[in-house]
mmCIF file of C-alpha atoms in Angstrom:
data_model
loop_
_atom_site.group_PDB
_atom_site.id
_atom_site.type_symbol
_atom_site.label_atom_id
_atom_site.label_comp_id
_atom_site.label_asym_id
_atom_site.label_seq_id
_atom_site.Cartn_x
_atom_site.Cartn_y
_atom_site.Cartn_z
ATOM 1 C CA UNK A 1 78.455 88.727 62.276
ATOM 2 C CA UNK A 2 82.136 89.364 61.101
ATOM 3 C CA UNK A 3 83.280 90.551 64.199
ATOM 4 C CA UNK A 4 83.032 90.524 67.766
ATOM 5 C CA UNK A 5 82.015 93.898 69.799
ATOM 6 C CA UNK A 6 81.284 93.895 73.279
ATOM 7 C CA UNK A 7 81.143 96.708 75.840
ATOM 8 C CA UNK A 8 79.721 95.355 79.278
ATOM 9 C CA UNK A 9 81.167 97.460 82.257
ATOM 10 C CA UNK A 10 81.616 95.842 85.762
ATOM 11 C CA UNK A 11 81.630 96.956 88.684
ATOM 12 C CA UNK A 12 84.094 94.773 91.292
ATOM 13 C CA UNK A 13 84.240 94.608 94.939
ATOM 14 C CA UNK A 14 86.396 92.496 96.735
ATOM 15 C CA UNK A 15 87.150 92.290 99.934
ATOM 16 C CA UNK A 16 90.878 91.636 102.270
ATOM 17 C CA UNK A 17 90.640 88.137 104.597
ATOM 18 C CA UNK A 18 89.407 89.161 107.919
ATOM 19 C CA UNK A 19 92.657 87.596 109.251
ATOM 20 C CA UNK A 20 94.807 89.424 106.465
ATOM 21 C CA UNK A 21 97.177 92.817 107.157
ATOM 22 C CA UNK A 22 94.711 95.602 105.912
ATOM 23 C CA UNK A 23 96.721 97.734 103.077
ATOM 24 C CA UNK A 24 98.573 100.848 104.681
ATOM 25 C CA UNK A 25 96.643 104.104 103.479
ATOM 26 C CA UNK A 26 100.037 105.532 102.276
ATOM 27 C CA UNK A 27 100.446 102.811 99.584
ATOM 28 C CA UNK A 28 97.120 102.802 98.402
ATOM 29 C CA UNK A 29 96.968 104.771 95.672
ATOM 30 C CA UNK A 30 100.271 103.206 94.599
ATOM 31 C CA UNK A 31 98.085 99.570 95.234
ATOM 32 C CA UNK A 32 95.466 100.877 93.046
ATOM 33 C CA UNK A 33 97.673 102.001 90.007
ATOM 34 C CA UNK A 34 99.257 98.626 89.788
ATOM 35 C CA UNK A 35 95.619 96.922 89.357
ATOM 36 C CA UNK A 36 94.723 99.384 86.476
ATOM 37 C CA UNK A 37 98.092 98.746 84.964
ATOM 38 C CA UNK A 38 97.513 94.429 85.811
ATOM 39 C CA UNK A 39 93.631 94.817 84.168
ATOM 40 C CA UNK A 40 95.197 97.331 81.266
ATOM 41 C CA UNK A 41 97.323 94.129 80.901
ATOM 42 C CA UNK A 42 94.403 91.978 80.419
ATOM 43 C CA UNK A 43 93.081 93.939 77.699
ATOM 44 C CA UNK A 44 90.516 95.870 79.650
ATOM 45 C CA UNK A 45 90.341 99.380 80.144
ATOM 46 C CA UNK A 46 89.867 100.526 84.053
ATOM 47 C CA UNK A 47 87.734 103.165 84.019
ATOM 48 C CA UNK A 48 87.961 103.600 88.172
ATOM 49 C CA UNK A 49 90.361 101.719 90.718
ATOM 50 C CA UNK A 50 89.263 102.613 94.260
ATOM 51 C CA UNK A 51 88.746 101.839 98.007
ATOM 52 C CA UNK A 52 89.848 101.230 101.046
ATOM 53 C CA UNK A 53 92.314 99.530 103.579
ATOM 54 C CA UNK A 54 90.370 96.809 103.600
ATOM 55 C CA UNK A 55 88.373 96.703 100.348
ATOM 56 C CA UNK A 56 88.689 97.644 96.563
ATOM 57 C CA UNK A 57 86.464 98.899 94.214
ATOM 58 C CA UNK A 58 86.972 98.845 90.194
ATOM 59 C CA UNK A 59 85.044 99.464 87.353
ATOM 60 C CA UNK A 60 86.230 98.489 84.074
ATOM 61 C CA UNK A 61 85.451 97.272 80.789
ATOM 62 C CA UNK A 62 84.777 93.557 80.927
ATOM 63 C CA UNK A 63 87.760 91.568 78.327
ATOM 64 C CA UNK A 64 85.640 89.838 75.217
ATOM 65 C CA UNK A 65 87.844 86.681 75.785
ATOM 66 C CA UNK A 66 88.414 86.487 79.259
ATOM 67 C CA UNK A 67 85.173 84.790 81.197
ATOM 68 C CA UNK A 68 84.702 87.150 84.601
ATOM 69 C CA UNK A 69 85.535 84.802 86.498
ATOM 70 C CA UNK A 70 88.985 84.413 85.427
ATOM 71 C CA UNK A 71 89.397 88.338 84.926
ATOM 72 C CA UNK A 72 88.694 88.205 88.895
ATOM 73 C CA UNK A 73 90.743 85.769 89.607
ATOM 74 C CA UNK A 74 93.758 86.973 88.122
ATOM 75 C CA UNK A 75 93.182 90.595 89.152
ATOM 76 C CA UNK A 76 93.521 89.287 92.522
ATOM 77 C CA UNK A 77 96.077 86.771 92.199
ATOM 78 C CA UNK A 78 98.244 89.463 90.751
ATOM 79 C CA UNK A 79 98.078 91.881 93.078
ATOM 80 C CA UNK A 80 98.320 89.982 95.808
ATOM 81 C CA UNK A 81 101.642 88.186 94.494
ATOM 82 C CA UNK A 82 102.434 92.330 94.161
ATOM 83 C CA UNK A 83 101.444 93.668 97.667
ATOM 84 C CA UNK A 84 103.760 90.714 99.352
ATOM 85 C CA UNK A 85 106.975 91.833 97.807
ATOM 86 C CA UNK A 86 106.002 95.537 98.123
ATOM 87 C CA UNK A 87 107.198 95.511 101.827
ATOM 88 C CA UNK A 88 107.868 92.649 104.358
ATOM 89 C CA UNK A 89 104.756 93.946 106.132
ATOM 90 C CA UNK A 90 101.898 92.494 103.488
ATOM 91 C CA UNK A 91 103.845 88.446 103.724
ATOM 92 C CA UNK A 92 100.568 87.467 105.120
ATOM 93 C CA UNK A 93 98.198 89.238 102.831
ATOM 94 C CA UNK A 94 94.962 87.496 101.449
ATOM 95 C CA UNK A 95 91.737 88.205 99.334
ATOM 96 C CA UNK A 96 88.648 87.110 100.815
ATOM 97 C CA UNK A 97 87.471 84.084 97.686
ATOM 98 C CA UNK A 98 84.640 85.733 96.875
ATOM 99 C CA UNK A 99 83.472 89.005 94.996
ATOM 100 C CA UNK A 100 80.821 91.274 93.830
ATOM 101 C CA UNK A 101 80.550 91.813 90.347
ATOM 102 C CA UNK A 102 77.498 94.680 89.201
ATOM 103 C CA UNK A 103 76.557 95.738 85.389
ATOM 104 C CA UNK A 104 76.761 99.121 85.125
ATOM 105 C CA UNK A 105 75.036 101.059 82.263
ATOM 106 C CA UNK A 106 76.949 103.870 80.438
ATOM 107 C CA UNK A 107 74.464 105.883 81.712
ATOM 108 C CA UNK A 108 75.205 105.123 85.553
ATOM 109 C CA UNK A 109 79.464 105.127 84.464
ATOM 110 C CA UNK A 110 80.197 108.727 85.588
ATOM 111 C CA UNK A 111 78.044 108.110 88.989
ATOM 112 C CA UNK A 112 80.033 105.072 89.519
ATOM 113 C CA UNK A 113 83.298 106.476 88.922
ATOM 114 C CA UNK A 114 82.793 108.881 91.183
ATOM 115 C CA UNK A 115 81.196 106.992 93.699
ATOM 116 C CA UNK A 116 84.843 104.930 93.522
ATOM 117 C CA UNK A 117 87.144 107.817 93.928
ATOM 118 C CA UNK A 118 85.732 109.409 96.658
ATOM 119 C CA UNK A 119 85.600 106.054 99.225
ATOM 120 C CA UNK A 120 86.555 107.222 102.144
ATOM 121 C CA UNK A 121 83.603 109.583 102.099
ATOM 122 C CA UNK A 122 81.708 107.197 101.560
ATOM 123 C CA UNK A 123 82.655 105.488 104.644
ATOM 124 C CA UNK A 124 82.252 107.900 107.256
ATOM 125 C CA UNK A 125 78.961 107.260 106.675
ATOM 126 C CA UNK A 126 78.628 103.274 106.556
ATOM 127 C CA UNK A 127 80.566 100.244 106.819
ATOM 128 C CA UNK A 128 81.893 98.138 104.240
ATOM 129 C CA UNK A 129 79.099 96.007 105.435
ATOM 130 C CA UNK A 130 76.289 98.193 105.231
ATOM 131 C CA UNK A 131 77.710 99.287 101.707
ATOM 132 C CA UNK A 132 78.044 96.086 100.202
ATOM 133 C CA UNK A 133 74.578 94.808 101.489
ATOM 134 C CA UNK A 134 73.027 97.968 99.484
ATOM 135 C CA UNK A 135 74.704 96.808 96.450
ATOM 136 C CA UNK A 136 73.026 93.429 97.019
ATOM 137 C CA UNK A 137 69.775 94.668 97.520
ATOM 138 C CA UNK A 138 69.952 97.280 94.783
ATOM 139 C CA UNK A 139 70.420 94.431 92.046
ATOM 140 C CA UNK A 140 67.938 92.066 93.889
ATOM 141 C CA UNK A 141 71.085 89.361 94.914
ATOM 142 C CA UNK A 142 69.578 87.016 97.066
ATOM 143 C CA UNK A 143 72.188 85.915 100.194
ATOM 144 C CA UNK A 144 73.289 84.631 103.074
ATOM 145 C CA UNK A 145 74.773 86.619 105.304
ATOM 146 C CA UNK A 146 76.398 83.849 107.481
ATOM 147 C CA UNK A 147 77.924 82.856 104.156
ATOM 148 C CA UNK A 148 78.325 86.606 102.464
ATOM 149 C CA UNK A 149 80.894 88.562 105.321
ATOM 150 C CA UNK A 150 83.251 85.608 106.330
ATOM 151 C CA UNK A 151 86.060 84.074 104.975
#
């Protein structure tokens, strides 16, 4: 082939250190525009940026030259290195090391993007716990929970 074309949507949940300030529901939304503007700047297109205090949801359009890994990585590394000079408040805050990374078919895309935006819906009704471990069953992810919910 001549050229490259790729389209493979992810869906990414991360999760704040236990022992990490949670992010302060009034700069939220503010938190969530600078990671579509940090994964706009990684050549991906964010199709959803949501969550929580203490967890973030985003689906986007995986980069065709950045591994996920790295996309992850620097996601988080950036806005972490953004929260901490946002007020003196965040100095200590931390991303858990791990993540959840889920395919999502264009079919599923509008379901997911609303299933982002409206979070705190969502969690009237379950924990991030209970939430995350349905994602985990749902795509058949084998794990340890001793392993899966600490830092």
């Amino acid at each position: 082939m001549a050229d490259t074309l790729v389209k493979v949507d992810i869906h990414l949940i991360f999760h704040v250190k236990t022992t990490s300030v949670k992010i302060d529901k009034q700069d939220l939304e503010r938190f969530h525009q600078y990671l579509g503007g940090t994964i706009r700047g990684l050549g991906s297109i964010p199709l959803a940026v949501g969550g929580m205090s203490d967890h973030v949801h985003i689906l986007a359009s995986l980069p065709k030259v950045i591994a996920l890994s790295d996309f992850v990585r620097m996601i988080k590394s950036e806005s972490s290195k953004w929260i901490k000079h946002l007020n003196e408040l965040y100095r200590s805050f931390a991303w858990q090391e791990g993540y959840g990374a889920f395919s999502v078919s264009p079919s599923l895309s509008e379901k997911t993007v609303n299933y982002i935006l409206h979070q705190e819906e969502h969690h009237q009704k379950r924990s991030f716990r209970e939430e995350y471990k349905l994602f985990l069953n749902a795509y058949g992810i084998d794990y340890n929970e001793l392993f899966s919910f600490c830092d």
